[in-house]
Short mmCIF file of C-alpha atoms and ligand atoms in Angstrom, two decimals:
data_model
loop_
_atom_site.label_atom_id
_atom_site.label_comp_id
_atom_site.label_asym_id
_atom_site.label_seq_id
_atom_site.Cartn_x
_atom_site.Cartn_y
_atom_site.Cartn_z
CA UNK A 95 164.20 -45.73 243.58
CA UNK A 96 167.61 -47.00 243.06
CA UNK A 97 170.50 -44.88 244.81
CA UNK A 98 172.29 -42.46 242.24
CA UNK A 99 175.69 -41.74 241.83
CA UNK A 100 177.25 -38.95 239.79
CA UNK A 101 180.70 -38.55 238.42
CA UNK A 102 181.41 -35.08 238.81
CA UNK A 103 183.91 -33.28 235.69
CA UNK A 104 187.16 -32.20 237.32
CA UNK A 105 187.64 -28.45 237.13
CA UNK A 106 190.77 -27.57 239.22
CA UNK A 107 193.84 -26.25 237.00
CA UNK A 108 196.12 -29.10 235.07
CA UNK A 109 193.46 -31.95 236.66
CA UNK A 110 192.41 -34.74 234.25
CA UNK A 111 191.85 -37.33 236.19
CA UNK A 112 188.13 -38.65 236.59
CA UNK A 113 186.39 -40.72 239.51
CA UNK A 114 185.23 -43.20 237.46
CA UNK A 115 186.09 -45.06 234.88
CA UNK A 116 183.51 -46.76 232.63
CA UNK A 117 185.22 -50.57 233.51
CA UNK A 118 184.24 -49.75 237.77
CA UNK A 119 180.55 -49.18 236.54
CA UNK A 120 179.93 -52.51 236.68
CA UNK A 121 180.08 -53.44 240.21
CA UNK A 122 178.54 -50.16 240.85
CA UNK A 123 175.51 -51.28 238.70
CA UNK A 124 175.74 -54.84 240.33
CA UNK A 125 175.36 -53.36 243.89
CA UNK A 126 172.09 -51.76 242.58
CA UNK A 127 173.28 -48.07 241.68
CA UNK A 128 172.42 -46.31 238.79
CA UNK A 129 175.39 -43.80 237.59
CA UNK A 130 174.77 -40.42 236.43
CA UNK A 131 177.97 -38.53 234.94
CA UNK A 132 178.70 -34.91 234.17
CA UNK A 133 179.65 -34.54 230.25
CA UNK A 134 182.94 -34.21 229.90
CA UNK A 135 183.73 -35.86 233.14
CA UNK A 136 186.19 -38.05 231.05
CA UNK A 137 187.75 -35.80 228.49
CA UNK A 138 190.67 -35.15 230.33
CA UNK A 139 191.35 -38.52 230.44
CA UNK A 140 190.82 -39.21 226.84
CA UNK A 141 187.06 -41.03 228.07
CA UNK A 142 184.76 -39.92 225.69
CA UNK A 143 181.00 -39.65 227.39
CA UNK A 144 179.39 -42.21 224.87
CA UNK A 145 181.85 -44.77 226.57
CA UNK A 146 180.08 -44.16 230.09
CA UNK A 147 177.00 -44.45 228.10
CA UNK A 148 177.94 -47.60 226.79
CA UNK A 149 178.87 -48.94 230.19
CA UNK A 150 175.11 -48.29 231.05
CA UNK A 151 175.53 -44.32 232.85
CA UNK A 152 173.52 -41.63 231.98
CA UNK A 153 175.17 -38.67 231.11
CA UNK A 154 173.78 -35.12 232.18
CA UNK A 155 174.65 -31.50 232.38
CA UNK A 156 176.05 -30.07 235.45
CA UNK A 157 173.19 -28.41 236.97
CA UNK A 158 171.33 -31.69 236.61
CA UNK A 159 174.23 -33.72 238.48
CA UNK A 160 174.27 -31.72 241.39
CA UNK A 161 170.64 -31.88 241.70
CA UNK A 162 169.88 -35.26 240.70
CA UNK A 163 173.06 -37.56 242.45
CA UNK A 164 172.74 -38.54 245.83
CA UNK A 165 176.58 -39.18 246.42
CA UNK A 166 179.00 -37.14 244.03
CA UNK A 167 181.97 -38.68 243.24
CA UNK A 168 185.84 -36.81 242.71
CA UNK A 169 189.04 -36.61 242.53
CA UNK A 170 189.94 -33.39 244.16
CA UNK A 171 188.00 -31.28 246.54
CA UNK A 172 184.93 -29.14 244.69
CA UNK A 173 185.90 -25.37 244.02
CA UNK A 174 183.64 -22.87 245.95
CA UNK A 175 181.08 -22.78 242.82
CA UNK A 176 180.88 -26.52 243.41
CA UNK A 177 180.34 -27.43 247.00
CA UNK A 178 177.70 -24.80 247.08
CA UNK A 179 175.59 -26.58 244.34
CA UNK A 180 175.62 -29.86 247.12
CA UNK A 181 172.54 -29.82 249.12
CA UNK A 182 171.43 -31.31 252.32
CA UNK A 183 171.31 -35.19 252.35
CA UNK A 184 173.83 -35.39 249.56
CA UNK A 185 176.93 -37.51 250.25
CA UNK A 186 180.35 -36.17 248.45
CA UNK A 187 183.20 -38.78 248.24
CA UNK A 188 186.78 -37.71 246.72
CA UNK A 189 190.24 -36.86 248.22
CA UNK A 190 189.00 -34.12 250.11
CA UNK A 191 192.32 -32.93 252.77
CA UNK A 192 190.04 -31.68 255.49
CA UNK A 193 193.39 -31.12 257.21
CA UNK A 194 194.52 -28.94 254.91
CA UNK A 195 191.58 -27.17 254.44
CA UNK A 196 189.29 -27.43 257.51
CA UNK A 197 186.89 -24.82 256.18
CA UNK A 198 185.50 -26.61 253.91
CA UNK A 199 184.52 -29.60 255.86
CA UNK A 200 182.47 -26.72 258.22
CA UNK A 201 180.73 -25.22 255.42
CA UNK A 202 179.92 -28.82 253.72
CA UNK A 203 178.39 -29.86 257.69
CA UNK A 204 176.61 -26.55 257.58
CA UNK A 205 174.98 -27.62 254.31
CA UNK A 206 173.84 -30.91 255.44
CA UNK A 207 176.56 -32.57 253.24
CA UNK A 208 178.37 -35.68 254.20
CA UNK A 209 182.05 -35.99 253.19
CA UNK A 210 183.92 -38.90 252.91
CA UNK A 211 187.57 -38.45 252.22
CA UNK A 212 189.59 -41.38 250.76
CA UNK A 213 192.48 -39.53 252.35
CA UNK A 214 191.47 -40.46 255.61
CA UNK A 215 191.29 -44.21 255.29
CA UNK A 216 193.47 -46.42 257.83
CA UNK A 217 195.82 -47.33 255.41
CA UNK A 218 197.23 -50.79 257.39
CA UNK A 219 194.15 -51.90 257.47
CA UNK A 220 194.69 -55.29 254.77
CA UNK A 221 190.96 -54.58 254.40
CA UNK A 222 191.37 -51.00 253.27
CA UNK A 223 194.47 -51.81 250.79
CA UNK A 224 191.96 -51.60 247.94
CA UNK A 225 190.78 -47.64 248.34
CA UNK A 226 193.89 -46.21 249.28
CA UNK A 227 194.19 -43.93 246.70
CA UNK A 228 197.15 -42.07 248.26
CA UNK A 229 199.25 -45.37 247.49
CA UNK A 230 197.53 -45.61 244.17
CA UNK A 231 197.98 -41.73 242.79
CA UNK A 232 201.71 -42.26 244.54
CA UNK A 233 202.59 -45.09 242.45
CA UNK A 234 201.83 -42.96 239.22
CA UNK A 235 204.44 -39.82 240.57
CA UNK A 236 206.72 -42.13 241.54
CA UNK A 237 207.13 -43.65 238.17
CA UNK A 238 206.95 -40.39 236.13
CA UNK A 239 209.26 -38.98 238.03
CA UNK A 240 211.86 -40.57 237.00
CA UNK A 241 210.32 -40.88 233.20
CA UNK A 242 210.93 -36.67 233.28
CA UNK A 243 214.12 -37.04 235.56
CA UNK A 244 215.21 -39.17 232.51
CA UNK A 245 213.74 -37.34 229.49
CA UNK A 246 215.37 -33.63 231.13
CA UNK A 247 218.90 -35.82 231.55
CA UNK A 248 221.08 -35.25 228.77
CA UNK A 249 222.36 -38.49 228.70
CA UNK A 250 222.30 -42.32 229.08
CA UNK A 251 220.36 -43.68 232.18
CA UNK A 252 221.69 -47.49 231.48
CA UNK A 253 225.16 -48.78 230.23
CA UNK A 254 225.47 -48.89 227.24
CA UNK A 255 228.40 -50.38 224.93
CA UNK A 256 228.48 -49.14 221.32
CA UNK A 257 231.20 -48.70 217.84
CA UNK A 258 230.93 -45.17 218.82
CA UNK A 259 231.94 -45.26 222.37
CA UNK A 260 230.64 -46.43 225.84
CA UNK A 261 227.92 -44.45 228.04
CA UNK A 262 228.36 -44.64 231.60
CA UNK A 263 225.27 -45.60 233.85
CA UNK A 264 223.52 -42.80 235.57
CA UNK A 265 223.64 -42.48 239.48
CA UNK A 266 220.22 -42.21 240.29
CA UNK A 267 219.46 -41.27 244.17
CA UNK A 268 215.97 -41.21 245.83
CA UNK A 269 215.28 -39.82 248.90
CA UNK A 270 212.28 -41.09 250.91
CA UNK A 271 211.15 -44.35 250.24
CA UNK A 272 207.55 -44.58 250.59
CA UNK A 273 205.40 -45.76 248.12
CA UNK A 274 206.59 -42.97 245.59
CA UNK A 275 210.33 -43.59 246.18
CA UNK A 276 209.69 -47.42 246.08
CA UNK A 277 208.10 -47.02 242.35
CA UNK A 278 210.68 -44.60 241.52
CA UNK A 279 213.78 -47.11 242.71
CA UNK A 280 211.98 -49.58 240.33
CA UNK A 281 211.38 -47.46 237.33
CA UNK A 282 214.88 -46.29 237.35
CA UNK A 283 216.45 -49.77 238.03
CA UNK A 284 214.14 -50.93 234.73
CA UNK A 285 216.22 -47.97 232.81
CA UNK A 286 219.52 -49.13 233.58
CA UNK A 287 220.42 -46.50 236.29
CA UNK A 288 222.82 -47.59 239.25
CA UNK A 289 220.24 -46.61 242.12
CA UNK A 290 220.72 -45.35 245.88
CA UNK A 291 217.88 -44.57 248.43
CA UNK A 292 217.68 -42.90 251.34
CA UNK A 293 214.80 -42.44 254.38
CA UNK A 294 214.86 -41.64 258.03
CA UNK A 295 212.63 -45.16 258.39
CA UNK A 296 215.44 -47.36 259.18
CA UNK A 297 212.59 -50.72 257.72
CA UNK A 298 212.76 -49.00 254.05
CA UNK A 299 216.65 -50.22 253.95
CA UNK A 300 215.26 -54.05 253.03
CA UNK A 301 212.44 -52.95 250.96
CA UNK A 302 215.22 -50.69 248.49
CA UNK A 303 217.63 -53.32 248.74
CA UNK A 304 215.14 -56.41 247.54
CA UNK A 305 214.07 -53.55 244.13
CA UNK A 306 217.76 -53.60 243.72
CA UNK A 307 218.87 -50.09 245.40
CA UNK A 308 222.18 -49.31 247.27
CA UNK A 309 220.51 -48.00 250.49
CA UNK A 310 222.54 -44.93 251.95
CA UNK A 311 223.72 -45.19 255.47
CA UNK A 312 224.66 -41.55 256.99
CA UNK A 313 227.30 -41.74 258.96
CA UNK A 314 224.76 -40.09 261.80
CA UNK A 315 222.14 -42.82 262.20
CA UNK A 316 218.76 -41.40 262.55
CA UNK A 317 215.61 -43.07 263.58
CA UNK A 318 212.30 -40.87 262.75
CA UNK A 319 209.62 -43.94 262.43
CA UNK A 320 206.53 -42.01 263.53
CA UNK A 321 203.12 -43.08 263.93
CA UNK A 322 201.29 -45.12 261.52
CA UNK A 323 204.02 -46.10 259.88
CA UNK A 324 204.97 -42.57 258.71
CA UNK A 325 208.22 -40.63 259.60
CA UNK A 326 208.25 -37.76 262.46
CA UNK A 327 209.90 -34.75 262.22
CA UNK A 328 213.44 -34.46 263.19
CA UNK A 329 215.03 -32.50 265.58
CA UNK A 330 217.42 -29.38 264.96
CA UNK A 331 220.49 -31.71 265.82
CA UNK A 332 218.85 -34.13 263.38
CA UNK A 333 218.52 -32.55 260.89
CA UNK A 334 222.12 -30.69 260.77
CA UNK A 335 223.67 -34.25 261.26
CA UNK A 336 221.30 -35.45 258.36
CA UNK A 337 222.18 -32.07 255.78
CA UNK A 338 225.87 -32.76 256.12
CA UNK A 339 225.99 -36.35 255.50
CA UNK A 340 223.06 -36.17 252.54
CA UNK A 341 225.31 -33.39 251.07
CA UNK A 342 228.48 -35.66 250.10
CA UNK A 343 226.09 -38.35 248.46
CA UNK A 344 223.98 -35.56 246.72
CA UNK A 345 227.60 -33.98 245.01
CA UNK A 346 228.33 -37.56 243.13
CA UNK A 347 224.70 -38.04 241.55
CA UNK A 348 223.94 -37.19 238.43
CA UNK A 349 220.36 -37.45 239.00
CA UNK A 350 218.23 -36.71 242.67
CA UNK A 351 214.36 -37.74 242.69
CA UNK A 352 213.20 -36.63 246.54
CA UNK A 353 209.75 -38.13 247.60
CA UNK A 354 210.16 -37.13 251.63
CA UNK A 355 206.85 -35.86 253.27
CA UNK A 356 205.75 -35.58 256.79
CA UNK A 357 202.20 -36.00 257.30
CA UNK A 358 200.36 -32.49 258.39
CA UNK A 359 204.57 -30.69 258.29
CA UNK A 360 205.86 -28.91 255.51
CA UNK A 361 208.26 -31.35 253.16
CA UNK A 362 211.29 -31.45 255.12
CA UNK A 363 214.70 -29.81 253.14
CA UNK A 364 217.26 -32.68 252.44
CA UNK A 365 218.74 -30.67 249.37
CA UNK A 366 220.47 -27.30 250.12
CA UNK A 367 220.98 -24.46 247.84
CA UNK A 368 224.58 -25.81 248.68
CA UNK A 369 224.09 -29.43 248.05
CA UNK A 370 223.24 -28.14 244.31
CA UNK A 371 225.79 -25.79 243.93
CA UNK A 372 227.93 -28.80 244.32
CA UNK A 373 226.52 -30.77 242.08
CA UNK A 374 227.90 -31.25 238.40
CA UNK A 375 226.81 -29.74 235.63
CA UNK A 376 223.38 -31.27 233.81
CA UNK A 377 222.68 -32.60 236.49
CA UNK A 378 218.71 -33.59 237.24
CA UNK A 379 216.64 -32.93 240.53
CA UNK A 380 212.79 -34.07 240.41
CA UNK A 381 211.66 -32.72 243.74
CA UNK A 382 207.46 -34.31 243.98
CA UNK A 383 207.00 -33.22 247.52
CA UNK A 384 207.51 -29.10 246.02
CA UNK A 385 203.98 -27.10 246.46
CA UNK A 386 203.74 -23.71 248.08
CA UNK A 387 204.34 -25.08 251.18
CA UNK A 388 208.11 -25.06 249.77
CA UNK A 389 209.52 -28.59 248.70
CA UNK A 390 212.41 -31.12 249.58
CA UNK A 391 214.79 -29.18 247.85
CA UNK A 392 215.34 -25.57 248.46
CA UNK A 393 215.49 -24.35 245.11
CA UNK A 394 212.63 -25.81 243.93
CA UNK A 395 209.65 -23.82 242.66
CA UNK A 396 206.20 -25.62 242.29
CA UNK A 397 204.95 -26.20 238.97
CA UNK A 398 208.23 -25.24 237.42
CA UNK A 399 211.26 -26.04 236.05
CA UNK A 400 214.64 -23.81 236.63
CA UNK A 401 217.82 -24.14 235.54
CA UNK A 402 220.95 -22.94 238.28
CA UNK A 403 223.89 -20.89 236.96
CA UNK A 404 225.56 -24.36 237.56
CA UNK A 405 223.97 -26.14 235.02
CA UNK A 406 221.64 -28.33 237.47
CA UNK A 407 217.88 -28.15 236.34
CA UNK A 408 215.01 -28.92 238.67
CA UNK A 409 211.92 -30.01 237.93
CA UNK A 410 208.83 -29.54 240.74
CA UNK A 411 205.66 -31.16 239.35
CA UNK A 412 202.49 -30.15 241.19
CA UNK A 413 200.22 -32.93 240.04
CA UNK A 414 202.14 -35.66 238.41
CA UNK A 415 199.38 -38.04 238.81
CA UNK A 416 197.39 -36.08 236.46
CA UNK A 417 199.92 -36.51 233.74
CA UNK A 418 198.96 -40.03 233.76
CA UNK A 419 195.06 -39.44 233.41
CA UNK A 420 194.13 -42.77 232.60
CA UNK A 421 195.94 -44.90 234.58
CA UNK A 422 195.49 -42.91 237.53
CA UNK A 423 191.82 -42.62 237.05
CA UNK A 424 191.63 -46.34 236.26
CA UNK A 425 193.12 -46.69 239.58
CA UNK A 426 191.25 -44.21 241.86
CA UNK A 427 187.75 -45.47 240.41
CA UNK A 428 189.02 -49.04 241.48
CA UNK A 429 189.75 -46.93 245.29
CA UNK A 430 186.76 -45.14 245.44
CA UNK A 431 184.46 -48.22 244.00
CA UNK A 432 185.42 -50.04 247.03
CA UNK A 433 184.87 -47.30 249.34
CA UNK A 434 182.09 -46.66 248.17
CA UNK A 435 180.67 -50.14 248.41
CA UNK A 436 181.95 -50.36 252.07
CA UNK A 437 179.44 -47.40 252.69
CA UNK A 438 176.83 -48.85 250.75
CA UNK A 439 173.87 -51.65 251.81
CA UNK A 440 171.12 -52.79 249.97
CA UNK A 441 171.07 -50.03 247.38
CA UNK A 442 171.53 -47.71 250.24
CA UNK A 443 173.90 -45.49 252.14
CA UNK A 444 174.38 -47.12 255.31
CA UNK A 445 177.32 -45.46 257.86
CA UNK A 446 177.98 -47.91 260.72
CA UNK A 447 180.35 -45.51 262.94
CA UNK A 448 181.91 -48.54 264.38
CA UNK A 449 183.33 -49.80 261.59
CA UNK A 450 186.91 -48.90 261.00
CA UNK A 451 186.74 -47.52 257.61
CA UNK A 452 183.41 -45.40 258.12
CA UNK A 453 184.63 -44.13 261.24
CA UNK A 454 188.09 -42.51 259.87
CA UNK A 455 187.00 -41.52 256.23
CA UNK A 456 183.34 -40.12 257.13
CA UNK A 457 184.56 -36.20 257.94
CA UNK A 458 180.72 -34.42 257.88
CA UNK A 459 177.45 -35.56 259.18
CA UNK A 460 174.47 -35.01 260.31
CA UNK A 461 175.20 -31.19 260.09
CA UNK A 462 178.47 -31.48 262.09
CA UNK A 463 182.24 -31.95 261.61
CA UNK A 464 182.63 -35.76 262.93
CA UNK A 465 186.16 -36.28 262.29
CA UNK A 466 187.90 -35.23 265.78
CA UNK A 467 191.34 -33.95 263.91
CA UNK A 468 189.47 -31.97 261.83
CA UNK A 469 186.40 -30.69 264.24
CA UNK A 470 190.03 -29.74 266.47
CA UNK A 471 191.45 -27.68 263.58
CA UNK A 472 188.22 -25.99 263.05
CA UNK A 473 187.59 -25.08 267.37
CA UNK A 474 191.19 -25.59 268.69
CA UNK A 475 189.95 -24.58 272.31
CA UNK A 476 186.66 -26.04 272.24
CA UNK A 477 185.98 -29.87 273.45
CA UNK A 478 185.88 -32.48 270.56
P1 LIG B 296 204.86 -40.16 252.76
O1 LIG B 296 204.40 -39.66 251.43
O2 LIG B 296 204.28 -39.56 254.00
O3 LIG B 296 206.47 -39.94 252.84
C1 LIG B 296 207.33 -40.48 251.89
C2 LIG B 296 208.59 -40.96 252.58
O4 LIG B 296 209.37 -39.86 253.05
C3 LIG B 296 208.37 -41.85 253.80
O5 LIG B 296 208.93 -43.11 253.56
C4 LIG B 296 209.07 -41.10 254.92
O6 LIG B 296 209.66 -41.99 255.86
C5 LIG B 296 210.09 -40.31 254.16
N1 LIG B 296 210.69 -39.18 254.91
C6 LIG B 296 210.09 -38.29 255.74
N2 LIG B 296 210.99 -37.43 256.25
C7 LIG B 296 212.20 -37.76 255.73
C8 LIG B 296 213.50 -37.24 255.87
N3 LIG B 296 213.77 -36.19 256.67
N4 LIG B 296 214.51 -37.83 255.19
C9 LIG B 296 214.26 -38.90 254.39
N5 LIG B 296 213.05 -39.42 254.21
C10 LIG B 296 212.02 -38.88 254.88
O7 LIG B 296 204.76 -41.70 252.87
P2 LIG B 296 203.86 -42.76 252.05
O8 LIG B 296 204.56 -43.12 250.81
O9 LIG B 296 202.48 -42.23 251.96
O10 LIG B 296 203.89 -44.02 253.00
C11 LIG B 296 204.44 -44.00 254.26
C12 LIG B 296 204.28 -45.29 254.97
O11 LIG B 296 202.96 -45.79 254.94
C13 LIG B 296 205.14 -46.39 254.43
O12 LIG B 296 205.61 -47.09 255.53
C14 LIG B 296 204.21 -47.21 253.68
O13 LIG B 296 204.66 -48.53 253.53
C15 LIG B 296 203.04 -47.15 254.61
N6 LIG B 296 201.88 -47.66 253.96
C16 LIG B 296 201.39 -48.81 254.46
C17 LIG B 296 200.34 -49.40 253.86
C18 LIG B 296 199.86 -50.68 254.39
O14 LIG B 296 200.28 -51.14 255.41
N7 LIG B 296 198.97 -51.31 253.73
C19 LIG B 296 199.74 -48.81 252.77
C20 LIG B 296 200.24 -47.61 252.30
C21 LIG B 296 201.32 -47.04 252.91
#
């Protein structure tokens, strides 16, 4: 019997992304895997089912999903109703942040469950460019960022010369250039905007500069490369040092887009209640790092947009990837196609823990928590 593989329907709030989209069924198909999807999977991406039927899925009801698929395939982690449909032997594969939520990784290895997390991949592996889905769903916030920094601005992002009069470019700053700020400095350079960047990496200078961005040199130079290519956390002195100097190039832009995150630390503050009472008037702060763990800017609220008694508005998106359903899905299923066929021999699951990729994206096993961060997180005392 061939291996099956379900596409499970997104349910969490605002999410219409899907794991697959009916172009990845192919390979899927090719690699001897027969594709079951949940209807509806792709509504929220504007998929209708017959399309996965056409693409040579079947698709079935939920209850038949969870008990007929031998790996389920996501985007986010299942709700509560969800994981406890999964069964022992079942394999779930999606962007699961055991490190955020550690619970759920015990109660999937309680069930029998394996999880693979795309979150978890080694992400300078060359191998493993092709299901890292963090880069891929960051590449979609970065550019609509700036497409709702730009729609919320009440004026011109480029140049522009006219009979009626001449608009002056936009200052457009970015702070944090990973792979969100470098698709932001690029989507805002394609409007026209005169564009500045900023990170603590001091390697993300050249990569700003050759999309065409000013890059900002504090007058305080600060070093935070971390591990893995990630920035640390500063310290105290740091980080005073770094609010001052950010808060002079914050008062002279007319638009802010901050991307900074620290991996497993709330999103350090680089704009202060301050820095936007001193900014002008219509004025435009996208802050994507905002969730409830607070956000880059300290008067963001997730999910919201306000408006300060000085005229600045700031936007916090929660999911922007989701805005872009079809793109970002088309993307992910590409991700999670590969990783999937990494795990995947002769028509059959087959985890080699010495391989790279298995090793650091295969979280539950065997009835146990495998991953050593997470298995840490769940016993902190206990050996792991
Ligand atoms: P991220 O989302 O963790 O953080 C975004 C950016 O915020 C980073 O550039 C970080 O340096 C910056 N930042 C953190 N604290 C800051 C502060 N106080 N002030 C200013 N900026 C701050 O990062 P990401 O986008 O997921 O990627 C991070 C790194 O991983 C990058 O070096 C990226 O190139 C690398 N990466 C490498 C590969 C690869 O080698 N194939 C693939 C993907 C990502």
């Amino acid at each position: 019997m061939p291996m099956k593989v379900g596409v499970a329907r997104e349910t969490a709030q605002g999410e219409r992304r899907v794991a697959l989209v009916p172009e990845a069924l192919g390979k899927l198909t090719a690699a001897g895997l027969e594709v079951l999807v949940e209807a509806g999977a792709g509504a929220g991406a504007m998929i209708p089912d017959q399309a996965y039927t056409d693409a040579g899925a079947s698709v079935v009801s939920t209850g038949d999903l969870y008990a007929g698929s031998d790996v389920v395939l996501r985007v986010q982690k299942p709700s509560a109703e969800e994981a406890a449909r999964l069964r022992s032997g079942q394999t779930l594969v999606g962007l699961l942040t055991p490190l955020l939520d550690p619970a759920l990784m015990g109660t999937l290895a309680s069930a029998g469950v394996t999880a693979v997390s795309l979150d978890a991949i080694p992400r300078t592996l060359s191998r493993a460019q092709t299901m890292d889905a963090l880069s891929s769903q960051a590449n979609t916030g970065g550019y609509k960022a700036v497409l709702i920094a730009a729609n919320t601005y009440g004026r011109y992002f480029p140049l522009l010369t006219t009979a009626a009069g001449t608009a002056k470019p936009a200052n457009v700053l970015i702070l944090g250039i990973g792979v969100a700020g470098l698709q932001a400095i690029g989507t805002a350079k394609r409007l026209g905007a005169v564009v500045s960047a900023y990170d603590v990496r001091p390697e993300t200078a050249e990569q700003a500069q050759s999309l065409g961005a000013r890059f900002v040199k504090l007058k305080t130079a600060i070093d935070a490369t971390g591990a893995g290519g990630y920035a640390r956390e500063l310290t105290a002195e740091e980080r005073a040092a770094q609010q001052a100097d950010l808060n002079e190039v914050i008062a002279s832009q007319d638009v802010v887009i901050t991307t900074a995150q620290v991996p497993g630390r709330k999103p350090p503050l680089l704009v202060t209640a301050d820095a936007v009472h001193a900014m002008k008037p219509g004025s435009v702060i996208v802050d994507m790092a905002a969730s409830a763990l607070g956000g880059n800017c300290e008067l963001s609220q997730a999910g919201e947009t306000i408006v300060t008694d000085n005229g600045v508005t700031i936007v916090s998106p929660e999911n922007l990837p989701a805005t872009m359903p079809s793109s970002a899905s088309q993307f992910y299923a590409r991700n999670i196609s590969s990783l999937l066929l990494n795990i995947v021999k002769d028509g059959a699951l087959n985890l080699d823990f010495e391989e790279e990729v298995t090793k650091a994206t295969v979280i539950t096993h065997g009835g146990r928590v495998v991953s050593e961060p997470v298995a840490k997180l769940l016993n902190p005392g206990g050996a792991a």
